[in-house]
C-alpha cells in the first residue's frame, strides 16, 4: 500500500459552491513536477485565507490543495539543481492557486520554483517570514532602489499589525528608518513599538477619501491595504518620494488623482511576489537572512499545527491575526 498523508482539499460542486475538507492523499495524487518535498513548515497568508474561505477567486483549479508557501526537505528530484536532503523554500508561482500547495505533508513542484533555505534560518523561521515577509522585503528593496533610504525621512507602513506590515516594520527599523506604523488595532501599539516602530498612528487617519494633495508626512511607504488608504499615503508623500503597493486588505480600488505623481514627482512602485524572477527572490531571501532580527521574528509569529490551518484561514480574512502564523507540519 502506498504511504498516505493528510492534506487540506478545496473542492467545488456542480453549482460552483466551494467547500474545504481534510483528506488522505498519496504521492500518486500530487501534480506534475520534478522535485518532491517533505513539507516541514508552512504558514497562513491572507491569500490562503481567501483560498480556503472562497472569499476571492484565488483557487482556479478544483480540487486543489491550498497553501502558497512552504519550507522543507527534498525527498526526491530529477532536477539537476536539487538533491535528496536539500533544504528549500517555495513562494508563489501559482502554488496553492492552480498547482497543489503546501497544506499536505508532501508537495511536488518544479525545481525552478525553489530557492535554497538561507544559512542560519530554520524551516520554521523561513515560514515565520513566509510570503508576507518576503513581500515586505521586496517592498523594502523597491524603496531602496528608488533612493528612499533612512536619511530621506520617515516611512509609513499600513496594515502594520498584519503579516506584511509586521515584517516591514521590523526590517525597516533594523535598517535605521524612522517607521510610522498605521494600524486599526490601537491595542497593538506596544507590539508595533517593540518591533521598532517610532510612531503608531490610527488607520482612521488614512481610510477616508483622500485629498489630491495633503500635508507632506513621509518620504515613502509600504502599503498592504490599498483603496483610500493607499490614496492617502500617496497624497501625504513628500516631494520625490515613493510608495510600494503590495496589498489589498482594505480594497482593490485606488480612488486617487494624478496630483502626487505630476506635482510632487511621487512614484508608485508595484510589488508582486508570485512571479518575481529567481534572481530577485534569491536576493530577497539573502537580505532576509542578513537584515531581519530573528528575535523580533519570534516575537511576531505564533505556531499552530496542521489541524489549526482552517480556523486560522478564517481568522486572517476577518483581520483577527496579529503578525505571522507558522504551521509546523
Ligand atoms: P494580514 O491579514 O496579516 O494583514 C493585513 C492587515 O491589513 C490587517 O492585519 C490589518 O492591519 C489591515 N487591514 C485589514 N483589513 C483592513 C481594512 N478593511 N482597512 C484597513 N486596513 C485593513 O495579511 P498579510 O499581511 O498576509 O497580507 C496583506 C496584503 O498583502 C493582502 O492584501 C495580501 O493579499 C497582500 N499580499 C500581496 C503579495 C504580493 O505579492 N503583492 C504577497 C503577500 C501578500 P491592522 O490591524 O494593523 O490595521
PDB file of C-alpha atoms and ligand atoms in Angstrom, residues 44-47 50 68 131-132 135 138 158-165 182-185 188 192 203 207 223-225 229 245-251 271-274 316-317 319 321-324, ligand 1:
ATOM      1  CA  UNK A  44      -1.327  31.048   6.679  1.00  0.00           C
ATOM      2  CA  UNK A  45      -1.153  34.099   4.436  1.00  0.00           C
ATOM      3  CA  UNK A  46      -4.053  36.428   3.666  1.00  0.00           C
ATOM      4  CA  UNK A  47      -4.241  34.814   0.225  1.00  0.00           C
ATOM      5  CA  UNK A  50      -9.120  33.891   0.668  1.00  0.00           C
ATOM      6  CA  UNK A  68       1.105  29.297  -1.265  1.00  0.00           C
ATOM      7  CA  UNK A 131       5.357  35.062   1.568  1.00  0.00           C
ATOM      8  CA  UNK A 132       4.177  38.017   3.657  1.00  0.00           C
ATOM      9  CA  UNK A 135       6.894  40.533   0.092  1.00  0.00           C
ATOM     10  CA  UNK A 138      10.659  43.015  -1.892  1.00  0.00           C
ATOM     11  CA  UNK A 158      -0.048  50.424   6.622  1.00  0.00           C
ATOM     12  CA  UNK A 159      -1.787  47.289   7.880  1.00  0.00           C
ATOM     13  CA  UNK A 160       1.158  47.332  10.266  1.00  0.00           C
ATOM     14  CA  UNK A 161      -0.061  44.668  12.684  1.00  0.00           C
ATOM     15  CA  UNK A 162      -0.659  42.205   9.833  1.00  0.00           C
ATOM     16  CA  UNK A 163       1.913  39.818   8.364  1.00  0.00           C
ATOM     17  CA  UNK A 164       3.435  42.015   5.642  1.00  0.00           C
ATOM     18  CA  UNK A 165       3.205  45.062   7.896  1.00  0.00           C
ATOM     19  CA  UNK A 182      -0.605  52.613  10.824  1.00  0.00           C
ATOM     20  CA  UNK A 183      -2.998  50.159  12.447  1.00  0.00           C
ATOM     21  CA  UNK A 184      -6.706  49.757  13.081  1.00  0.00           C
ATOM     22  CA  UNK A 185      -5.912  47.899  16.300  1.00  0.00           C
ATOM     23  CA  UNK A 188      -1.302  46.581  19.177  1.00  0.00           C
ATOM     24  CA  UNK A 192       4.488  47.609  16.985  1.00  0.00           C
ATOM     25  CA  UNK A 203      -5.878  53.603  10.495  1.00  0.00           C
ATOM     26  CA  UNK A 207      -9.115  55.476   5.403  1.00  0.00           C
ATOM     27  CA  UNK A 223       1.058  49.778   1.758  1.00  0.00           C
ATOM     28  CA  UNK A 224      -0.685  46.442   2.226  1.00  0.00           C
ATOM     29  CA  UNK A 225      -4.194  47.936   2.370  1.00  0.00           C
ATOM     30  CA  UNK A 229      -5.509  54.146   2.495  1.00  0.00           C
ATOM     31  CA  UNK A 245       1.934  48.987  -3.141  1.00  0.00           C
ATOM     32  CA  UNK A 246       1.741  45.313  -2.284  1.00  0.00           C
ATOM     33  CA  UNK A 247      -1.714  44.552  -0.885  1.00  0.00           C
ATOM     34  CA  UNK A 248      -5.450  44.999  -0.947  1.00  0.00           C
ATOM     35  CA  UNK A 249      -6.611  44.154   2.586  1.00  0.00           C
ATOM     36  CA  UNK A 250      -8.835  47.274   2.506  1.00  0.00           C
ATOM     37  CA  UNK A 251      -9.880  47.067  -1.143  1.00  0.00           C
ATOM     38  CA  UNK A 271       5.197  44.687  -5.826  1.00  0.00           C
ATOM     39  CA  UNK A 272       4.403  41.155  -6.988  1.00  0.00           C
ATOM     40  CA  UNK A 273       5.855  38.212  -5.130  1.00  0.00           C
ATOM     41  CA  UNK A 274       4.188  35.425  -7.116  1.00  0.00           C
ATOM     42  CA  UNK A 316      -6.986  36.107   8.754  1.00  0.00           C
ATOM     43  CA  UNK A 317      -9.669  37.263   6.315  1.00  0.00           C
ATOM     44  CA  UNK A 319      -8.352  40.739  10.261  1.00  0.00           C
ATOM     45  CA  UNK A 321      -4.482  37.566  13.140  1.00  0.00           C
ATOM     46  CA  UNK A 322      -1.571  39.543  14.544  1.00  0.00           C
ATOM     47  CA  UNK A 323       1.781  39.185  12.785  1.00  0.00           C
ATOM     48  CA  UNK A 324       2.529  35.775  11.318  1.00  0.00           C
TER      49      UNK A 324
HETATM   50  P1  LIG B   1      -2.867  40.196   7.142  1.00  0.00           P
HETATM   51  O1  LIG B   1      -4.315  39.885   7.208  1.00  0.00           O
HETATM   52  O2  LIG B   1      -1.919  39.542   8.076  1.00  0.00           O
HETATM   53  O3  LIG B   1      -2.662  41.779   7.312  1.00  0.00           O
HETATM   54  C1  LIG B   1      -3.465  42.722   6.668  1.00  0.00           C
HETATM   55  C2  LIG B   1      -3.633  43.888   7.607  1.00  0.00           C
HETATM   56  O4  LIG B   1      -4.308  44.934   6.912  1.00  0.00           O
HETATM   57  C3  LIG B   1      -4.504  43.594   8.821  1.00  0.00           C
HETATM   58  O5  LIG B   1      -3.790  42.984   9.857  1.00  0.00           O
HETATM   59  C4  LIG B   1      -4.941  44.991   9.190  1.00  0.00           C
HETATM   60  O6  LIG B   1      -3.868  45.629   9.855  1.00  0.00           O
HETATM   61  C5  LIG B   1      -5.101  45.674   7.828  1.00  0.00           C
HETATM   62  N1  LIG B   1      -6.485  45.646   7.361  1.00  0.00           N
HETATM   63  C6  LIG B   1      -7.294  44.581   7.220  1.00  0.00           C
HETATM   64  N2  LIG B   1      -8.499  44.945   6.766  1.00  0.00           N
HETATM   65  C7  LIG B   1      -8.444  46.292   6.616  1.00  0.00           C
HETATM   66  C8  LIG B   1      -9.379  47.266   6.166  1.00  0.00           C
HETATM   67  N3  LIG B   1     -10.610  46.933   5.787  1.00  0.00           N
HETATM   68  N4  LIG B   1      -8.973  48.551   6.124  1.00  0.00           N
HETATM   69  C9  LIG B   1      -7.727  48.912   6.502  1.00  0.00           C
HETATM   70  N5  LIG B   1      -6.808  48.021   6.944  1.00  0.00           N
HETATM   71  C10 LIG B   1      -7.167  46.730   6.981  1.00  0.00           C
HETATM   72  O7  LIG B   1      -2.424  39.938   5.626  1.00  0.00           O
HETATM   73  P2  LIG B   1      -0.939  39.893   5.005  1.00  0.00           P
HETATM   74  O8  LIG B   1      -0.096  40.847   5.760  1.00  0.00           O
HETATM   75  O9  LIG B   1      -0.521  38.499   4.838  1.00  0.00           O
HETATM   76  O10 LIG B   1      -1.233  40.486   3.561  1.00  0.00           O
HETATM   77  C11 LIG B   1      -1.530  41.876   3.432  1.00  0.00           C
HETATM   78  C12 LIG B   1      -1.961  42.160   1.996  1.00  0.00           C
HETATM   79  O11 LIG B   1      -0.863  41.956   1.128  1.00  0.00           O
HETATM   80  C13 LIG B   1      -3.086  41.260   1.497  1.00  0.00           C
HETATM   81  O12 LIG B   1      -3.959  42.019   0.697  1.00  0.00           O
HETATM   82  C14 LIG B   1      -2.354  40.242   0.658  1.00  0.00           C
HETATM   83  O13 LIG B   1      -3.182  39.670  -0.332  1.00  0.00           O
HETATM   84  C15 LIG B   1      -1.246  41.085   0.077  1.00  0.00           C
HETATM   85  N6  LIG B   1      -0.075  40.335  -0.344  1.00  0.00           N
HETATM   86  C16 LIG B   1       0.425  40.602  -1.577  1.00  0.00           C
HETATM   87  C17 LIG B   1       1.535  39.965  -2.040  1.00  0.00           C
HETATM   88  C18 LIG B   1       2.105  40.368  -3.349  1.00  0.00           C
HETATM   89  O14 LIG B   1       2.782  39.566  -3.983  1.00  0.00           O
HETATM   90  N7  LIG B   1       1.866  41.585  -3.787  1.00  0.00           N
HETATM   91  C19 LIG B   1       2.148  38.873  -1.285  1.00  0.00           C
HETATM   92  C20 LIG B   1       1.625  38.736   0.066  1.00  0.00           C
HETATM   93  C21 LIG B   1       0.526  39.433   0.491  1.00  0.00           C
HETATM   94  P3  LIG B   1      -4.096  46.500  11.189  1.00  0.00           P
HETATM   95  O15 LIG B   1      -4.912  45.639  12.093  1.00  0.00           O
HETATM   96  O16 LIG B   1      -2.731  46.802  11.676  1.00  0.00           O
HETATM   97  O17 LIG B   1      -4.853  47.719  10.743  1.00  0.00           O
END
